[in-house]
Amino acid sequence: MVKNVPTSIKDQFLIEKRRNQMVKGAVTLFKAKGFHRTTTREIAEASGFSIGTLYEYIRKKEDVLFLVCDYIYERVKERMGQVLDMEKKSVDCLSDAVRSYFRLMDEMQDEVLVMYQEVKALSRDAQEYVLQKERDMVHMLEVVIGNSLPYSIAEKDLKLVANNIFVHGQMWGFRRWLMQKEFTIEEYTDKQIDLLFQSLNLPERSS
Amino acid sequence: MVKNVPTSIKDQFLIEKRRNQMVKGAVTLFKAKGFHRTTTREIAEASGFSIGTLYEYIRKKEDVLFLVCDYIYERVKERMGQVLDMEKKSVDCLSDAVRSYFRLMDEMQDEVLVMYQEVKALSRDAQEYVLQKERDMVHMLEVVIGNSLPYSIAEKDLKLVANNIFVHGQMWGFRRWLMQKEFTIEEYTDKQIDLLFQSLNLPERSS
Amino acid sequence: MVKNVPTSIKDQFLIEKRRNQMVKGAVTLFKAKGFHRTTTREIAEASGFSIGTLYEYIRKKEDVLFLVCDYIYERVKERMGQVLDMEKKSVDCLSDAVRSYFRLMDEMQDEVLVMYQEVKALSRDAQEYVLQKERDMVHMLEVVIGNSLPYSIAEKDLKLVANNIFVHGQMWGFRRWLMQKEFTIEEYTDKQIDLLFQSLNLPERSS
Amino acid sequence: MVKNVPTSIKDQFLIEKRRNQMVKGAVTLFKAKGFHRTTTREIAEASGFSIGTLYEYIRKKEDVLFLVCDYIYERVKERMGQVLDMEKKSVDCLSDAVRSYFRLMDEMQDEVLVMYQEVKALSRDAQEYVLQKERDMVHMLEVVIGNSLPYSIAEKDLKLVANNIFVHGQMWGFRRWLMQKEFTIEEYTDKQIDLLFQSLNLPERSS
DNA sequence: AATGAATGAGGTTTCATTCAT
DNA sequence: AATGAATGAAACCTCATTCAT
């Protein structure tokens, strides 16, 4: 399930460290100029090492983008996992999960925006990999919703609701110019949860 | 409000014709390879004329992308206008509008996908122009919703709901690999309208 | 049997002209620095046009080398053809052919040297193509020898003798530092023909 | 006359050992991909040590090629010396020498091919050195021929015949695709010796 | 109006070599 | 002696744009 980017470096710890530098530098650049307008030299510079060193840790420019995408999904999965681990299966759990997810999407706005706009620059393979990660995440939401509902719900409806929540979270980032002029992240979260609960016939949150 | 792409050609009719050829050819290419990976030569070829001729009708490659975006929004606005023109202000009007909008998003999937993935390649100016068009469209939805509701609703809630609907429509296209394996466009539309109506406390649709 | 190098130029006459410029420029450079040490920019400059233009007439640097090889073989085949066309089938015909071939190898020394040292830089495909041309040329020599001999000779012996002659011709060029200090091309030719005739038990040439 | 490649290692025995590893690995690689397409990293790996270590035993990549060429000539000279040492000066001696030389060329095919195709990648200095070795070897053949002939022969003719033999030997390797489909090494040797003897007016070999 | 040959800036990637450990 | 991470010059190639015909 893990797709490793080849490297000629042997020190695993160094790989980790350098690639983190890369992701950090690259996200800033991609956000500002997009993947295609960013040169590999700029990425190297922003990462704090030479172009030669950059290519010791990746094979192709595309690998940087893949690393960025991977980084995002790893973070999301980690966070979602924390919420899911909580064993209490109640309605509160759902609002907590959504709130948690939205907060993460707010924190990782830049990364999400970048990923949203640039995935299609990845190879078919990498796109498929990223898509699977997305499916996994939506599935996590499905589980939370399923656990939280006091009644049973059709599989398909579950899927749709989960997808809606998922997209609403990303939308906060990728439609920032439209949403963030109107709402704070708290307002946005509250209102979306209200709408969600209403559409699911759940009791008003006490908040 | 209209942003014209300069050209050295005098014959207005010819401009229209050639640019339609361009948009058609370009969308196919952009969908397949993305804006950056598509060359101007390919666009010219797909449009049925030479690279020299292409540059008689645009100034820069970016102009082609702009023309594509413009084309999409023109179509959406036109269609939404038709729905809005209907004077009856009832709940049915809302479901009709959403249904209509979703159907259009289904028809123009490719164009929407392209636009979604490539806007950031436009210049600030053009992006601002496109963003405004999007605001206009969301506003149209706000009007429809406002007109349809039997009760009054806060401005902010209206905006959020309109944005949700807008994104749900696009989501059908840009998350096609996830949605279209699960639903037909009719199912998707019905279910989303159901959820929408429930979240708005509107009576179940009869259909 | 012809392996065309793709180009984006449509004017056939122009292709011919530009490629001749290329071959001329490239041979000089390859002779001086070898294929790998010669840069595409140098080739473009030596050809009298820009790097961009160079790449309108070829796809890869390797194509230049292929064009050079092709040029040589075309020339040799043409010249050998002239000799072979002469219908008189006598011993003189053989010495004429060898003399003719050696003279050509002398004229095209640089090209032959280049080809000798650089064929292995070609792709498998191109190498196969070039090898076939070489087989063709050796076969032409076989025919001349066969026609000239007053007695019959085993197929294998014919092949060996033809190969020897062929290599002796090239050797004049690719071992120039050793041969050309010792002999003039006339001396070299005369002496090789003497040895050849003796080994074939043919009467001493009158010359 | 010996041209030493500088190194920072003191232990002479180690130098010898490591360089043998290098030559062995390098020949395989050069044969497969040519000198220029082979990277120093590959050479190091094929030699069984790290890139850092490689550079402890050579100064520049070219040194590896030089070492390979040197190795070949050392072997040839050694073998030819053995044959020459035999004091009997007869016609048999000539056919033995040729046979011996051809056998060596067969054994060292790969090395000879590599050297043939890559000498021009050496510096002027190294090329001059290698050329001198070649002159030495041709001269050894001249001596053998001179000793074997029952009549006197002009210096120039001697030189030419020696050169022909020399090239015929290498030709077995560098024209392998053409020769080795047609002949076994024994056939090839026999036939070439036949032709040689005939051209020198020597009696048919008994064998 | 239409064509397509020409241009060259600039992008990605490779790889010989160094040097601190 | 051995290692391998770091470097950056330099190579190949692409492609948006121009302009003479």
PDB file of C-alpha atoms in Angstrom, chain D:
ATOM      1  CA  MET D   1      57.483   4.207 -21.314  1.00  0.00           C
ATOM      2  CA  VAL D   2      55.158   3.297 -18.489  1.00  0.00           C
ATOM      3  CA  LYS D   3      52.482   5.833 -17.710  1.00  0.00           C
ATOM      4  CA  ASN D   4      51.351   5.493 -14.118  1.00  0.00           C
ATOM      5  CA  VAL D   5      47.959   6.558 -12.907  1.00  0.00           C
ATOM      6  CA  PRO D   6      48.439   8.481  -9.635  1.00  0.00           C
ATOM      7  CA  THR D   7      46.768   7.299  -6.451  1.00  0.00           C
ATOM      8  CA  SER D   8      46.762   8.253  -2.806  1.00  0.00           C
ATOM      9  CA  ILE D   9      47.032   4.670  -1.624  1.00  0.00           C
ATOM     10  CA  LYS D  10      50.413   3.474  -0.390  1.00  0.00           C
ATOM     11  CA  ASP D  11      49.984  -0.291  -0.369  1.00  0.00           C
ATOM     12  CA  GLN D  12      51.171  -1.419  -3.828  1.00  0.00           C
ATOM     13  CA  PHE D  13      49.556  -4.821  -3.490  1.00  0.00           C
ATOM     14  CA  LEU D  14      46.200  -3.269  -2.704  1.00  0.00           C
ATOM     15  CA  ILE D  15      46.486  -0.958  -5.690  1.00  0.00           C
ATOM     16  CA  GLU D  16      47.071  -3.925  -7.969  1.00  0.00           C
ATOM     17  CA  LYS D  17      44.134  -5.824  -6.493  1.00  0.00           C
ATOM     18  CA  ARG D  18      41.661  -2.963  -6.594  1.00  0.00           C
ATOM     19  CA  ARG D  19      42.626  -1.987 -10.123  1.00  0.00           C
ATOM     20  CA  ASN D  20      42.099  -5.509 -11.335  1.00  0.00           C
ATOM     21  CA  GLN D  21      38.631  -5.433  -9.852  1.00  0.00           C
ATOM     22  CA  MET D  22      38.062  -2.146 -11.647  1.00  0.00           C
ATOM     23  CA  VAL D  23      39.223  -3.329 -15.047  1.00  0.00           C
ATOM     24  CA  LYS D  24      37.096  -6.443 -14.823  1.00  0.00           C
ATOM     25  CA  GLY D  25      33.982  -4.529 -13.828  1.00  0.00           C
ATOM     26  CA  ALA D  26      34.608  -1.699 -16.253  1.00  0.00           C
ATOM     27  CA  VAL D  27      35.084  -3.905 -19.320  1.00  0.00           C
ATOM     28  CA  THR D  28      31.732  -5.555 -18.756  1.00  0.00           C
ATOM     29  CA  LEU D  29      30.059  -2.185 -18.424  1.00  0.00           C
ATOM     30  CA  PHE D  30      31.879  -0.520 -21.308  1.00  0.00           C
ATOM     31  CA  LYS D  31      31.030  -3.433 -23.556  1.00  0.00           C
ATOM     32  CA  ALA D  32      27.355  -3.151 -22.661  1.00  0.00           C
ATOM     33  CA  LYS D  33      26.951   0.618 -22.626  1.00  0.00           C
ATOM     34  CA  GLY D  34      30.110   2.244 -23.853  1.00  0.00           C
ATOM     35  CA  PHE D  35      32.475   4.411 -21.878  1.00  0.00           C
ATOM     36  CA  HIS D  36      30.407   7.571 -21.929  1.00  0.00           C
ATOM     37  CA  ARG D  37      27.154   5.946 -20.964  1.00  0.00           C
ATOM     38  CA  THR D  38      28.787   4.204 -18.014  1.00  0.00           C
ATOM     39  CA  THR D  39      28.848   6.231 -14.801  1.00  0.00           C
ATOM     40  CA  THR D  40      31.592   6.219 -12.222  1.00  0.00           C
ATOM     41  CA  ARG D  41      29.071   5.032  -9.678  1.00  0.00           C
ATOM     42  CA  GLU D  42      28.356   1.987 -11.821  1.00  0.00           C
ATOM     43  CA  ILE D  43      32.044   1.265 -12.157  1.00  0.00           C
ATOM     44  CA  ALA D  44      32.479   1.487  -8.405  1.00  0.00           C
ATOM     45  CA  GLU D  45      29.548  -0.823  -7.819  1.00  0.00           C
ATOM     46  CA  ALA D  46      30.671  -3.338 -10.438  1.00  0.00           C
ATOM     47  CA  SER D  47      34.114  -3.263  -8.863  1.00  0.00           C
ATOM     48  CA  GLY D  48      32.709  -4.046  -5.466  1.00  0.00           C
ATOM     49  CA  PHE D  49      33.504  -0.860  -3.626  1.00  0.00           C
ATOM     50  CA  SER D  50      32.159   2.624  -3.054  1.00  0.00           C
ATOM     51  CA  ILE D  51      32.495   5.692  -5.247  1.00  0.00           C
ATOM     52  CA  GLY D  52      34.734   7.221  -2.626  1.00  0.00           C
ATOM     53  CA  THR D  53      37.081   4.285  -2.741  1.00  0.00           C
ATOM     54  CA  LEU D  54      37.132   4.333  -6.537  1.00  0.00           C
ATOM     55  CA  TYR D  55      38.523   7.822  -6.430  1.00  0.00           C
ATOM     56  CA  GLU D  56      41.248   6.748  -4.045  1.00  0.00           C
ATOM     57  CA  TYR D  57      42.683   4.642  -6.849  1.00  0.00           C
ATOM     58  CA  ILE D  58      42.194   6.927  -9.835  1.00  0.00           C
ATOM     59  CA  ARG D  59      42.068  10.650 -10.464  1.00  0.00           C
ATOM     60  CA  LYS D  60      39.586  10.893 -13.298  1.00  0.00           C
ATOM     61  CA  LYS D  61      37.078   8.650 -14.971  1.00  0.00           C
ATOM     62  CA  GLU D  62      39.331   8.526 -18.006  1.00  0.00           C
ATOM     63  CA  ASP D  63      41.958   6.740 -15.923  1.00  0.00           C
ATOM     64  CA  VAL D  64      39.699   3.700 -15.779  1.00  0.00           C
ATOM     65  CA  LEU D  65      39.581   3.542 -19.555  1.00  0.00           C
ATOM     66  CA  PHE D  66      43.313   3.925 -19.736  1.00  0.00           C
ATOM     67  CA  LEU D  67      43.761   1.110 -17.261  1.00  0.00           C
ATOM     68  CA  VAL D  68      41.548  -1.111 -19.429  1.00  0.00           C
ATOM     69  CA  CYS D  69      43.520  -0.324 -22.585  1.00  0.00           C
ATOM     70  CA  ASP D  70      46.771  -0.915 -20.780  1.00  0.00           C
ATOM     71  CA  TYR D  71      45.546  -4.251 -19.525  1.00  0.00           C
ATOM     72  CA  ILE D  72      44.717  -5.405 -23.043  1.00  0.00           C
ATOM     73  CA  TYR D  73      48.059  -4.457 -24.501  1.00  0.00           C
ATOM     74  CA  GLU D  74      49.954  -5.973 -21.626  1.00  0.00           C
ATOM     75  CA  ARG D  75      48.218  -9.264 -22.271  1.00  0.00           C
ATOM     76  CA  VAL D  76      48.811  -9.181 -26.022  1.00  0.00           C
ATOM     77  CA  LYS D  77      52.441  -8.285 -25.647  1.00  0.00           C
ATOM     78  CA  GLU D  78      52.945 -11.041 -23.115  1.00  0.00           C
ATOM     79  CA  ARG D  79      51.387 -13.661 -25.380  1.00  0.00           C
ATOM     80  CA  MET D  80      53.155 -12.474 -28.510  1.00  0.00           C
ATOM     81  CA  GLY D  81      56.407 -12.476 -26.606  1.00  0.00           C
ATOM     82  CA  GLN D  82      55.939 -16.154 -25.777  1.00  0.00           C
ATOM     83  CA  VAL D  83      55.580 -17.019 -29.441  1.00  0.00           C
ATOM     84  CA  LEU D  84      58.473 -14.839 -30.485  1.00  0.00           C
ATOM     85  CA  ASP D  85      60.751 -16.317 -27.904  1.00  0.00           C
ATOM     86  CA  MET D  86      60.717 -19.582 -29.757  1.00  0.00           C
ATOM     87  CA  GLU D  87      63.966 -19.485 -31.604  1.00  0.00           C
ATOM     88  CA  LYS D  88      63.168 -21.646 -34.599  1.00  0.00           C
ATOM     89  CA  LYS D  89      62.920 -19.303 -37.520  1.00  0.00           C
ATOM     90  CA  SER D  90      60.807 -21.071 -40.066  1.00  0.00           C
ATOM     91  CA  VAL D  91      57.569 -20.714 -41.989  1.00  0.00           C
ATOM     92  CA  ASP D  92      55.797 -22.677 -39.289  1.00  0.00           C
ATOM     93  CA  CYS D  93      56.761 -20.009 -36.865  1.00  0.00           C
ATOM     94  CA  LEU D  94      54.699 -17.480 -38.836  1.00  0.00           C
ATOM     95  CA  SER D  95      51.563 -19.598 -38.941  1.00  0.00           C
ATOM     96  CA  ASP D  96      52.006 -20.368 -35.246  1.00  0.00           C
ATOM     97  CA  ALA D  97      52.328 -16.712 -34.396  1.00  0.00           C
ATOM     98  CA  VAL D  98      49.277 -15.738 -36.420  1.00  0.00           C
ATOM     99  CA  ARG D  99      47.303 -18.605 -34.973  1.00  0.00           C
ATOM    100  CA  SER D 100      48.365 -17.663 -31.487  1.00  0.00           C
ATOM    101  CA  TYR D 101      47.510 -14.011 -31.991  1.00  0.00           C
ATOM    102  CA  PHE D 102      44.117 -14.801 -33.501  1.00  0.00           C
ATOM    103  CA  ARG D 103      43.318 -17.084 -30.584  1.00  0.00           C
ATOM    104  CA  LEU D 104      44.127 -14.315 -28.145  1.00  0.00           C
ATOM    105  CA  MET D 105      41.965 -11.867 -30.072  1.00  0.00           C
ATOM    106  CA  ASP D 106      39.159 -14.394 -29.818  1.00  0.00           C
ATOM    107  CA  GLU D 107      39.610 -14.738 -26.077  1.00  0.00           C
ATOM    108  CA  MET D 108      39.834 -11.013 -25.500  1.00  0.00           C
ATOM    109  CA  GLN D 109      37.089 -10.066 -27.944  1.00  0.00           C
ATOM    110  CA  ASP D 110      35.220  -7.911 -25.467  1.00  0.00           C
ATOM    111  CA  GLU D 111      38.262  -6.027 -24.341  1.00  0.00           C
ATOM    112  CA  VAL D 112      39.412  -5.423 -27.909  1.00  0.00           C
ATOM    113  CA  LEU D 113      35.997  -4.239 -28.982  1.00  0.00           C
ATOM    114  CA  VAL D 114      35.828  -1.848 -26.066  1.00  0.00           C
ATOM    115  CA  MET D 115      39.251  -0.482 -26.762  1.00  0.00           C
ATOM    116  CA  TYR D 116      38.505  -0.117 -30.428  1.00  0.00           C
ATOM    117  CA  GLN D 117      35.404   1.891 -29.792  1.00  0.00           C
ATOM    118  CA  GLU D 118      36.643   4.022 -26.936  1.00  0.00           C
ATOM    119  CA  VAL D 119      40.287   5.007 -27.456  1.00  0.00           C
ATOM    120  CA  LYS D 120      39.269   8.364 -28.838  1.00  0.00           C
ATOM    121  CA  ALA D 121      37.823   9.157 -25.396  1.00  0.00           C
ATOM    122  CA  LEU D 122      41.337   9.168 -23.998  1.00  0.00           C
ATOM    123  CA  SER D 123      43.406  12.318 -23.704  1.00  0.00           C
ATOM    124  CA  ARG D 124      45.978  13.050 -26.411  1.00  0.00           C
ATOM    125  CA  ASP D 125      48.703  11.831 -24.095  1.00  0.00           C
ATOM    126  CA  ALA D 126      47.090   8.527 -23.326  1.00  0.00           C
ATOM    127  CA  GLN D 127      46.190   8.030 -26.980  1.00  0.00           C
ATOM    128  CA  GLU D 128      49.791   8.561 -27.956  1.00  0.00           C
ATOM    129  CA  TYR D 129      50.832   5.994 -25.352  1.00  0.00           C
ATOM    130  CA  VAL D 130      48.320   3.465 -26.610  1.00  0.00           C
ATOM    131  CA  LEU D 131      49.308   4.110 -30.217  1.00  0.00           C
ATOM    132  CA  GLN D 132      52.910   3.390 -29.370  1.00  0.00           C
ATOM    133  CA  LYS D 133      51.895   0.068 -27.842  1.00  0.00           C
ATOM    134  CA  GLU D 134      50.120  -0.743 -31.048  1.00  0.00           C
ATOM    135  CA  ARG D 135      53.180   0.156 -33.068  1.00  0.00           C
ATOM    136  CA  ASP D 136      55.201  -2.151 -30.829  1.00  0.00           C
ATOM    137  CA  MET D 137      52.835  -4.995 -31.458  1.00  0.00           C
ATOM    138  CA  VAL D 138      52.788  -4.529 -35.195  1.00  0.00           C
ATOM    139  CA  HIS D 139      56.541  -4.453 -35.056  1.00  0.00           C
ATOM    140  CA  MET D 140      56.575  -7.823 -33.294  1.00  0.00           C
ATOM    141  CA  LEU D 141      54.595  -9.218 -36.196  1.00  0.00           C
ATOM    142  CA  GLU D 142      57.022  -7.656 -38.662  1.00  0.00           C
ATOM    143  CA  VAL D 143      59.875  -9.436 -36.931  1.00  0.00           C
ATOM    144  CA  VAL D 144      58.121 -12.776 -37.041  1.00  0.00           C
ATOM    145  CA  ILE D 145      57.288 -12.398 -40.718  1.00  0.00           C
ATOM    146  CA  GLY D 146      60.763 -11.245 -41.563  1.00  0.00           C
ATOM    147  CA  ASN D 147      62.256 -14.180 -39.746  1.00  0.00           C
ATOM    148  CA  SER D 148      59.930 -16.646 -41.412  1.00  0.00           C
ATOM    149  CA  LEU D 149      60.311 -15.655 -45.035  1.00  0.00           C
ATOM    150  CA  PRO D 150      62.814 -17.653 -47.079  1.00  0.00           C
ATOM    151  CA  TYR D 151      63.417 -14.562 -49.233  1.00  0.00           C
ATOM    152  CA  SER D 152      64.033 -10.918 -48.511  1.00  0.00           C
ATOM    153  CA  ILE D 153      61.195  -8.439 -48.657  1.00  0.00           C
ATOM    154  CA  ALA D 154      60.970  -4.668 -48.871  1.00  0.00           C
ATOM    155  CA  GLU D 155      60.508  -2.881 -45.561  1.00  0.00           C
ATOM    156  CA  LYS D 156      57.285  -1.298 -46.740  1.00  0.00           C
ATOM    157  CA  ASP D 157      55.756  -4.536 -47.888  1.00  0.00           C
ATOM    158  CA  LEU D 158      56.630  -6.047 -44.565  1.00  0.00           C
ATOM    159  CA  LYS D 159      54.903  -3.239 -42.747  1.00  0.00           C
ATOM    160  CA  LEU D 160      51.788  -3.577 -44.853  1.00  0.00           C
ATOM    161  CA  VAL D 161      51.510  -7.308 -44.395  1.00  0.00           C
ATOM    162  CA  ALA D 162      52.014  -6.989 -40.646  1.00  0.00           C
ATOM    163  CA  ASN D 163      49.353  -4.353 -40.446  1.00  0.00           C
ATOM    164  CA  ASN D 164      46.959  -6.486 -42.444  1.00  0.00           C
ATOM    165  CA  ILE D 165      47.449  -9.428 -40.103  1.00  0.00           C
ATOM    166  CA  PHE D 166      47.078  -7.186 -37.093  1.00  0.00           C
ATOM    167  CA  VAL D 167      43.793  -5.785 -38.361  1.00  0.00           C
ATOM    168  CA  HIS D 168      42.507  -9.187 -39.449  1.00  0.00           C
ATOM    169  CA  GLY D 169      42.918 -10.303 -35.867  1.00  0.00           C
ATOM    170  CA  GLN D 170      40.998  -7.400 -34.410  1.00  0.00           C
ATOM    171  CA  MET D 171      38.408  -7.595 -37.155  1.00  0.00           C
ATOM    172  CA  TRP D 172      37.354 -10.977 -35.797  1.00  0.00           C
ATOM    173  CA  GLY D 173      36.238  -9.156 -32.695  1.00  0.00           C
ATOM    174  CA  PHE D 174      35.006  -5.803 -33.893  1.00  0.00           C
ATOM    175  CA  ARG D 175      33.161  -7.164 -36.896  1.00  0.00           C
ATOM    176  CA  ARG D 176      31.900 -10.126 -34.921  1.00  0.00           C
ATOM    177  CA  TRP D 177      28.304  -9.737 -36.067  1.00  0.00           C
ATOM    178  CA  LEU D 178      29.437 -10.242 -39.636  1.00  0.00           C
ATOM    179  CA  MET D 179      32.294 -12.703 -39.244  1.00  0.00           C
ATOM    180  CA  GLN D 180      31.208 -14.988 -36.457  1.00  0.00           C
ATOM    181  CA  LYS D 181      27.959 -15.879 -38.173  1.00  0.00           C
ATOM    182  CA  GLU D 182      29.941 -17.212 -41.105  1.00  0.00           C
ATOM    183  CA  PHE D 183      33.038 -18.789 -39.567  1.00  0.00           C
ATOM    184  CA  THR D 184      34.337 -20.542 -36.500  1.00  0.00           C
ATOM    185  CA  ILE D 185      37.562 -19.079 -35.167  1.00  0.00           C
ATOM    186  CA  GLU D 186      39.429 -22.114 -36.532  1.00  0.00           C
ATOM    187  CA  GLU D 187      37.993 -21.748 -40.020  1.00  0.00           C
ATOM    188  CA  TYR D 188      38.655 -18.060 -39.954  1.00  0.00           C
ATOM    189  CA  THR D 189      42.234 -18.586 -38.855  1.00  0.00           C
ATOM    190  CA  ASP D 190      42.917 -21.286 -41.417  1.00  0.00           C
ATOM    191  CA  LYS D 191      41.488 -19.319 -44.303  1.00  0.00           C
ATOM    192  CA  GLN D 192      43.257 -16.120 -43.389  1.00  0.00           C
ATOM    193  CA  ILE D 193      46.548 -17.983 -43.085  1.00  0.00           C
ATOM    194  CA  ASP D 194      45.926 -19.589 -46.475  1.00  0.00           C
ATOM    195  CA  LEU D 195      45.336 -16.232 -48.088  1.00  0.00           C
ATOM    196  CA  LEU D 196      48.361 -14.801 -46.310  1.00  0.00           C
ATOM    197  CA  PHE D 197      50.650 -17.578 -47.410  1.00  0.00           C
ATOM    198  CA  GLN D 198      49.411 -17.358 -50.967  1.00  0.00           C
ATOM    199  CA  SER D 199      49.960 -13.625 -51.072  1.00  0.00           C
ATOM    200  CA  LEU D 200      53.479 -14.188 -49.764  1.00  0.00           C
ATOM    201  CA  ASN D 201      54.157 -17.007 -52.200  1.00  0.00           C
ATOM    202  CA  LEU D 202      54.766 -19.424 -49.379  1.00  0.00           C
ATOM    203  CA  PRO D 203      54.127 -23.167 -49.672  1.00  0.00           C
ATOM    204  CA  GLU D 204      50.708 -24.462 -48.738  1.00  0.00           C
ATOM    205  CA  ARG D 205      50.518 -25.366 -45.080  1.00  0.00           C
ATOM    206  CA  SER D 206      50.459 -29.088 -44.448  1.00  0.00           C
ATOM    207  CA  SER D 207      48.041 -29.111 -41.474  1.00  0.00           C
TER     208      SER D 207
END
